[in-house]
Short mmCIF file of C-alpha atoms and ligand atoms in Angstrom, two decimals:
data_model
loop_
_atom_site.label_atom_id
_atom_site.label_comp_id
_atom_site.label_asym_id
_atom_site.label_seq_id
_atom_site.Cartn_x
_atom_site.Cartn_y
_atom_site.Cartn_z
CA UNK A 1 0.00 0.00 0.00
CA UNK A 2 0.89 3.52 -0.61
CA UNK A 3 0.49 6.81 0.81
CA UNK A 4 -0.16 9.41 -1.76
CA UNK A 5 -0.04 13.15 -0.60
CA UNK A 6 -0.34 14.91 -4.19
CA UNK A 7 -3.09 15.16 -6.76
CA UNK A 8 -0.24 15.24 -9.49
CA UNK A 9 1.03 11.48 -8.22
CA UNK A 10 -2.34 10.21 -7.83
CA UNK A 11 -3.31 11.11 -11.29
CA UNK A 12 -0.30 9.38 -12.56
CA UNK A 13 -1.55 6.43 -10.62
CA UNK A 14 -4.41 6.39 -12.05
CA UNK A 15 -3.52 6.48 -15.49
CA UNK A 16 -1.02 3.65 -15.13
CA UNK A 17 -4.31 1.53 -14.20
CA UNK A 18 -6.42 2.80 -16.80
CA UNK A 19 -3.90 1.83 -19.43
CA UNK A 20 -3.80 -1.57 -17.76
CA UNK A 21 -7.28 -2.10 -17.61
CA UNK A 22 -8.03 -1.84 -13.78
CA UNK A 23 -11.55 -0.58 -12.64
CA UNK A 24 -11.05 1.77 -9.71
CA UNK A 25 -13.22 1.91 -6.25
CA UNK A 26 -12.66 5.22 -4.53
CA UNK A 27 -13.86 5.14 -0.41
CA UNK A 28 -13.72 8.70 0.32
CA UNK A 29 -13.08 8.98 4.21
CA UNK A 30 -12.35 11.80 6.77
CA UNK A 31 -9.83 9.25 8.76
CA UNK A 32 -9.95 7.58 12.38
CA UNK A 33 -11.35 4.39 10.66
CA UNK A 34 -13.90 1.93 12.02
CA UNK A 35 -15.46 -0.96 11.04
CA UNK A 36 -18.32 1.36 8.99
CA UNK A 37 -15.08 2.44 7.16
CA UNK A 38 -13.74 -0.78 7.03
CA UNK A 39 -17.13 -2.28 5.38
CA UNK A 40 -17.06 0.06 2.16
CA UNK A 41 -13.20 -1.19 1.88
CA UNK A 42 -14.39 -4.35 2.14
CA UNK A 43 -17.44 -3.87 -0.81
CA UNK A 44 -14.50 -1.75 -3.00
CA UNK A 45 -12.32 -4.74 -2.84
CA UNK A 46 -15.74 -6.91 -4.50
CA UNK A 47 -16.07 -4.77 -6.99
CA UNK A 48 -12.64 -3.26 -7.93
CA UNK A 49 -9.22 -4.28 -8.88
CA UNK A 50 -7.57 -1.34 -7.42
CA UNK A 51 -8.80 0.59 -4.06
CA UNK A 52 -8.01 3.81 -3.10
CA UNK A 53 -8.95 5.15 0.42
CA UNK A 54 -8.94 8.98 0.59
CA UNK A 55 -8.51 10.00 3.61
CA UNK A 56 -9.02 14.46 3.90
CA UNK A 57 -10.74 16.42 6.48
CA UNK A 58 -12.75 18.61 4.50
CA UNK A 59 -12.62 22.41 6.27
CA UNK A 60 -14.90 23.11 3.69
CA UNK A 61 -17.88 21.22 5.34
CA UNK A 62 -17.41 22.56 8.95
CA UNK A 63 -19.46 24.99 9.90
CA UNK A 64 -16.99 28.37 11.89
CA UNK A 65 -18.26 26.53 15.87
CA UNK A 66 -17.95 23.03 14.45
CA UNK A 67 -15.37 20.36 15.42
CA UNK A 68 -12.80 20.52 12.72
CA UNK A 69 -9.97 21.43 15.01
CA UNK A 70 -10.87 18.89 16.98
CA UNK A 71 -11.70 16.33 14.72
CA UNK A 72 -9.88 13.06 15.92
CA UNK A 73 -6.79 12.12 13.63
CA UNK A 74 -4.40 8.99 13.66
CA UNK A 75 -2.82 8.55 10.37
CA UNK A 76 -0.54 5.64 11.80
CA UNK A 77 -3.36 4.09 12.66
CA UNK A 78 -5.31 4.59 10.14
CA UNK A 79 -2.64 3.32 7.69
CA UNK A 80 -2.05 0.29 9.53
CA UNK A 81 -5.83 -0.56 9.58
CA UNK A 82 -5.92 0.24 5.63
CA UNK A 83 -3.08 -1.58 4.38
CA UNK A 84 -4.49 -4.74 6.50
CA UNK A 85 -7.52 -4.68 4.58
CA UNK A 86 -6.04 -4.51 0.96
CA UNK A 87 -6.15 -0.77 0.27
CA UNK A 88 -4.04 -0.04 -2.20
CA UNK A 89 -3.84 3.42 -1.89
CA UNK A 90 -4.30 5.74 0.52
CA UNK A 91 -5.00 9.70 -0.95
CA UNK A 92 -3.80 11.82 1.81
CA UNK A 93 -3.63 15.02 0.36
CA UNK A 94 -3.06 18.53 2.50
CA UNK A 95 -5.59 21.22 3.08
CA UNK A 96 -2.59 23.21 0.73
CA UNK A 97 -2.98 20.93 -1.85
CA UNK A 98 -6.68 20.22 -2.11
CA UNK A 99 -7.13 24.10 -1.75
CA UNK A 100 -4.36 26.53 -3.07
CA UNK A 101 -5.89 29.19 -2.61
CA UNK A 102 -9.71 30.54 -1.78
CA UNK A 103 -12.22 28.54 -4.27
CA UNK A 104 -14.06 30.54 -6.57
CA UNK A 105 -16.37 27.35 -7.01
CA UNK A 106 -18.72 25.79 -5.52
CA UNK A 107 -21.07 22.71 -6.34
CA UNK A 108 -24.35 23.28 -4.85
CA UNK A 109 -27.24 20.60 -4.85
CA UNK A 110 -30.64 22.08 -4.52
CA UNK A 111 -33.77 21.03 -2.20
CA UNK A 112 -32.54 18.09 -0.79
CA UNK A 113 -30.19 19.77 0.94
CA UNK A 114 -32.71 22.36 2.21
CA UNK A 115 -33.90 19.22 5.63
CA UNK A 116 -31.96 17.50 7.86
CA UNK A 117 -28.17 18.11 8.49
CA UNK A 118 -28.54 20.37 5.33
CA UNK A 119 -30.78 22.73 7.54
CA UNK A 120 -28.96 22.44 10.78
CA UNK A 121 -25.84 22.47 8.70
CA UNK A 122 -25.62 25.71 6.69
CA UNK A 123 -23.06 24.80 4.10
CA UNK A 124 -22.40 21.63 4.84
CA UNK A 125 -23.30 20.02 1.54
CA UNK A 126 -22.08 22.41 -0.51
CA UNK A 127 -18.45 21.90 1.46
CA UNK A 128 -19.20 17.74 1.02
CA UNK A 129 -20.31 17.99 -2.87
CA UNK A 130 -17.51 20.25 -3.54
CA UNK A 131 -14.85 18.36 -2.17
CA UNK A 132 -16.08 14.89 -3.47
CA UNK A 133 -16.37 16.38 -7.03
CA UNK A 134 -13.06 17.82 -6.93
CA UNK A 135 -11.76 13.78 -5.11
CA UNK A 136 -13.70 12.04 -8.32
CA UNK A 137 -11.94 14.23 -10.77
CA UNK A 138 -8.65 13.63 -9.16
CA UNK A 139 -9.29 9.51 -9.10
CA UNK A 140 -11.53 8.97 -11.72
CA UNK A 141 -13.21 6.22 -10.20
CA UNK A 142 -15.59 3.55 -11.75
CA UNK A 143 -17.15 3.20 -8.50
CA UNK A 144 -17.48 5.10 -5.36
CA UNK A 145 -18.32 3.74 -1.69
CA UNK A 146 -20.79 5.43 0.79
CA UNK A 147 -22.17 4.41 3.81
CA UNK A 148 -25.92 5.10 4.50
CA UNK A 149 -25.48 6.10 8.15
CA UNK A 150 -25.36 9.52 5.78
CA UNK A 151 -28.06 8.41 3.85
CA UNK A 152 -28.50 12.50 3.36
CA UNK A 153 -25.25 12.99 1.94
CA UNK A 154 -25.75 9.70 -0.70
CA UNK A 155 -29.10 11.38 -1.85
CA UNK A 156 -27.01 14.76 -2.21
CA UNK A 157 -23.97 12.76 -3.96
CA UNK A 158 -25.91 10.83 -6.05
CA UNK A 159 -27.88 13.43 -7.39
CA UNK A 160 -24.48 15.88 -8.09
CA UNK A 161 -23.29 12.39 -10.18
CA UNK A 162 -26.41 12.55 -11.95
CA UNK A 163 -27.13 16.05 -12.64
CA UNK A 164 -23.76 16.47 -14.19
CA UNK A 165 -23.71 13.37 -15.68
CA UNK A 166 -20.37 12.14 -13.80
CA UNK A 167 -19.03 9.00 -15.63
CA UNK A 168 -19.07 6.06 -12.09
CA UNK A 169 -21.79 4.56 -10.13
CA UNK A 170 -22.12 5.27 -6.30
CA UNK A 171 -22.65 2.26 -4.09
CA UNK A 172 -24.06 2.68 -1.26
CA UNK A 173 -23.49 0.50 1.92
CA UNK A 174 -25.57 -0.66 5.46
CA UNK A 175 -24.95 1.35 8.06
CA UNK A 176 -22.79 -0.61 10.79
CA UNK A 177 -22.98 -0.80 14.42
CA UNK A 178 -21.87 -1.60 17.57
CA UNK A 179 -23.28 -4.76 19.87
CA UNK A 180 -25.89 -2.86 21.52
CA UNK A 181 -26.89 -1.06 18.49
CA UNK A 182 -25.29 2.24 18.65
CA UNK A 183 -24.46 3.54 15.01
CA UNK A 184 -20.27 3.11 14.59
CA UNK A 185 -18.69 7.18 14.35
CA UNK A 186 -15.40 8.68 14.46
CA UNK A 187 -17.67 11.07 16.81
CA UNK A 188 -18.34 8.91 19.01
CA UNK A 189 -14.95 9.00 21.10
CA UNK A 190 -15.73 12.15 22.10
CA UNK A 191 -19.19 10.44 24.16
CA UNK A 192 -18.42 10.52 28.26
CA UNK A 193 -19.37 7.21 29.70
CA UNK A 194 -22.99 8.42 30.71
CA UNK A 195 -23.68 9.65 26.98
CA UNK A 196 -22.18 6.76 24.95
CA UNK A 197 -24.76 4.59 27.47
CA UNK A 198 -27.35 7.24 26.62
CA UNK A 199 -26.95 7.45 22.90
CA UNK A 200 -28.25 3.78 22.20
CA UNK A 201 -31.83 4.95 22.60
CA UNK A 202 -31.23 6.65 18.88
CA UNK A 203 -31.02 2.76 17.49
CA UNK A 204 -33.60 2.02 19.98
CA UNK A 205 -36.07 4.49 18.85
CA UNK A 206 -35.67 3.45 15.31
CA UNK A 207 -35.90 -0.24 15.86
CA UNK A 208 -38.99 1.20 17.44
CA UNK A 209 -40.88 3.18 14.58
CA UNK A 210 -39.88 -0.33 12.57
CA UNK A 211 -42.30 -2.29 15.06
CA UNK A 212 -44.71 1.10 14.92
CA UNK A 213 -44.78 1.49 10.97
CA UNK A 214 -45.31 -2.73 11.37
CA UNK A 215 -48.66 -2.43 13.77
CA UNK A 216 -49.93 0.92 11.02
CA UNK A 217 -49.34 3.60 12.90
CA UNK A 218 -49.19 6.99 11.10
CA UNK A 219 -45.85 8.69 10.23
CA UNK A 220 -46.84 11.83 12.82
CA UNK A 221 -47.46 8.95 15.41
CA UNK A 222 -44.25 6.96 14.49
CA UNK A 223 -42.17 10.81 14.50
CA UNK A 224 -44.11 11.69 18.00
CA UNK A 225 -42.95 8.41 19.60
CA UNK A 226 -39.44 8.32 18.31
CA UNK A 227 -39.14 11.92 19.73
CA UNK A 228 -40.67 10.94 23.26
CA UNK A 229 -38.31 7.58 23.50
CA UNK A 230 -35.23 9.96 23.20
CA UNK A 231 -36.13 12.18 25.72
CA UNK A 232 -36.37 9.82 28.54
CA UNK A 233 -32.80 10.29 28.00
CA UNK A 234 -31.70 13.29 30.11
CA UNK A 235 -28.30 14.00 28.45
CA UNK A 236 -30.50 13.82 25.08
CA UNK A 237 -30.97 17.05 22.90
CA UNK A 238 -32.59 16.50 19.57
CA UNK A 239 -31.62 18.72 16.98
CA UNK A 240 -34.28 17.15 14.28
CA UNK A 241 -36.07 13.71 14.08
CA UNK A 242 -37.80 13.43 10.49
CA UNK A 243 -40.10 11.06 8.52
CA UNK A 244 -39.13 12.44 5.02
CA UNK A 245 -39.72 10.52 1.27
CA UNK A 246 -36.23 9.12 0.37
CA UNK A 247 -34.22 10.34 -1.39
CA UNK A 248 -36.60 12.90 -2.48
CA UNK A 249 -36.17 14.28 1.29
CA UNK A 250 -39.65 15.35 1.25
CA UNK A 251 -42.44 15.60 4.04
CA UNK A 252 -44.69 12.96 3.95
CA UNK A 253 -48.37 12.72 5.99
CA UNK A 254 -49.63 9.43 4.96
CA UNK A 255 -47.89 6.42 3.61
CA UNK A 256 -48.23 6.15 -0.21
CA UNK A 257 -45.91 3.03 -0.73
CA UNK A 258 -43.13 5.22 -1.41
CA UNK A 259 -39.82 4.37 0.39
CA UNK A 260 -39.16 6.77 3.54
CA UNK A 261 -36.55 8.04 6.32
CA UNK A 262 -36.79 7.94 9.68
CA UNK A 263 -33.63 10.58 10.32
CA UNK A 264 -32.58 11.79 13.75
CA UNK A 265 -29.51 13.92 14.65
CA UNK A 266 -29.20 14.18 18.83
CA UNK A 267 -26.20 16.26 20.53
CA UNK A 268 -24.58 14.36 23.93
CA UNK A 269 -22.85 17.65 24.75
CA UNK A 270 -20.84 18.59 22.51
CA UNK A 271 -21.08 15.79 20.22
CA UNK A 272 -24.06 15.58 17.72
CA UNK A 273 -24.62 12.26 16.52
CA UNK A 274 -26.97 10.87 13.45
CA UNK A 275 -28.67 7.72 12.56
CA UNK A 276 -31.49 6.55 10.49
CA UNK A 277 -33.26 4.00 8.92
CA UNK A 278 -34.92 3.89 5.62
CA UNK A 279 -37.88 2.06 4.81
CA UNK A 280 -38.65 0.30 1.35
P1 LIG B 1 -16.46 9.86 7.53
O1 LIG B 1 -15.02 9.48 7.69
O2 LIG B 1 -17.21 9.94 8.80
O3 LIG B 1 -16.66 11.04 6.61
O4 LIG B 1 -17.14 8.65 6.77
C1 LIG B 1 -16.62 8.16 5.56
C2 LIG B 1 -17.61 7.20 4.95
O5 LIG B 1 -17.86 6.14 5.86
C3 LIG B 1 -18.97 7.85 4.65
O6 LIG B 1 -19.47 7.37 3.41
C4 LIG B 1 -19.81 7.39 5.80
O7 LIG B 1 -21.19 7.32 5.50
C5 LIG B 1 -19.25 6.00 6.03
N1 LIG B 1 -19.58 5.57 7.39
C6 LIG B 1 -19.35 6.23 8.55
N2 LIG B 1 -19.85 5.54 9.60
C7 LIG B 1 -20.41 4.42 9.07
C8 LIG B 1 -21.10 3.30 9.64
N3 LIG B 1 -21.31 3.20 10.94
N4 LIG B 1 -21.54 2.34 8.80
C9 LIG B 1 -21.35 2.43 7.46
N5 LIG B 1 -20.71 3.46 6.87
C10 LIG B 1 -20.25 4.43 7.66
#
């Protein structure tokens, strides 16, 4: 495995491949890997001959009082764990080198990003689109992986690879968890030992609305419960819980056969974490 730190390299990289024929599975990362990382490795090695991990904290998709400072980094770590699962490249590029100097574009995706972490995120998406535009121009990849624990961010990314008609095929992959159901983060080593006990009641309260949407209760009833199961949890602040269409991210007051989102994002402190479930 190699370490690549320039977009110059990995372009030569990639054209080596091309000329030999490999198809190329990009797993576009922000680092401090898990076994949710380690799954979308794991689905790029089944569908790729050649893997590249990118592995970039995007400033562009923190908001000015968000955690990007703070974000948790261990590259040895992170290598180690890559290279061990048959990454063959890692794309490790600087803030310098992804971004020169100040960006005069941006790649905005419309509507969809209006709900959810797009609303409680001003930004956000456009920093996520823009920087996984400029990551699929610099790999050309046939494929790229991307876990639905974001299931926002694989509508928005999907859509951007449709609008502009951007030659690969997004995959997306099951969200993974720990035992007891909590939803597997980078975040979540920032949870004190009261909150990371806490925080299962977000899996809780979707396994929940499964068993509600199962007896026919209404989406408003299904929302209203999930919403009342968190807050038995006193460390529990929800920032949104949402029935939405998916991946049309819209409101929806009756079932229509159509599939749909159950989307919460809680903060434990300081750390806001999101899970979901989508039903089809
Ligand atoms: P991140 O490093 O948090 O930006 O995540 C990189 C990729 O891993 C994104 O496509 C995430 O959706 C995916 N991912 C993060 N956590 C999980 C998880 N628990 N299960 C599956 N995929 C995940």
């Amino acid at each position: 495995m190699r370490i690549i730190e320039t977009i110059s390299e990995m372009r030569k990289v990639q054209k080596e491949w091309r000329e030999n024929g490999e198809s190329i599975g990009l797993v576009p990362t922000m680092g401090y890997l898990h076994e949710g990382h380690l799954s979308l490795i794991a689905e790029a090695k089944k569908r790729c001959s050649k893997v590249v991990m990118s592995l970039f904290v995007n400033p562009l998709q923190f908001g000015p009082t968000e955690d990007f400072e703070r974000y948790p980094r261990d590259m040895e770590r992170d290598s180690q764990l890559a290279n061990e699962s048959g990454v063959d490249i890692i794309f490790a590029p600087s803030v310098a080198e992804m971004y020169p100097h100040k960006m005069k574009t941006t790649v905005v995706v419309s509507e969809i990003t209006d709900t959810l972490c797009g609303a409680s995120r001003p930004g956000h998406f456009d920093g996520v689109a823009t920087v996984v535009s400029k990551l699929f121009h610099i790999v050309q990849p046939d494929f790229a992986f991307f876990g639905q624990k974001d299931a926002q961010q694989v509508a928005v990314i999907k859509q951007m690879v449709d609008d502009l008609n951007m030659p690969l095929e997004i995959i997306p992959c099951p969200i993974v968890r720990e035992p007891d159901g909590l939803a597997k983060s980078s975040r979540n080593v920032y949870l004190s030992e009261e909150a990371r006990k806490q925080a299962v009641v977000l899996s809780r309260s979707l396994k929940q609305a499964e068993a509600d949407y199962q007896q026919g209760l209404q989406p408003g009833e299904i929302k209203e419960r999930a919403m009342s199961l968190i807050k038995t949890q006193p460390l529990a602040d929800i920032d949104y819980v949402e029935l939405l269409t998916y991946p049309s991210l819209k409101p929806l007051e009756k079932f229509n056969g159509q599939p749909f989102i159950l989307a919460l994002a809680v903060r434990f402190g300081d750390t806001r974490l999101i899970d979901n479930k989508i039903f089809s």
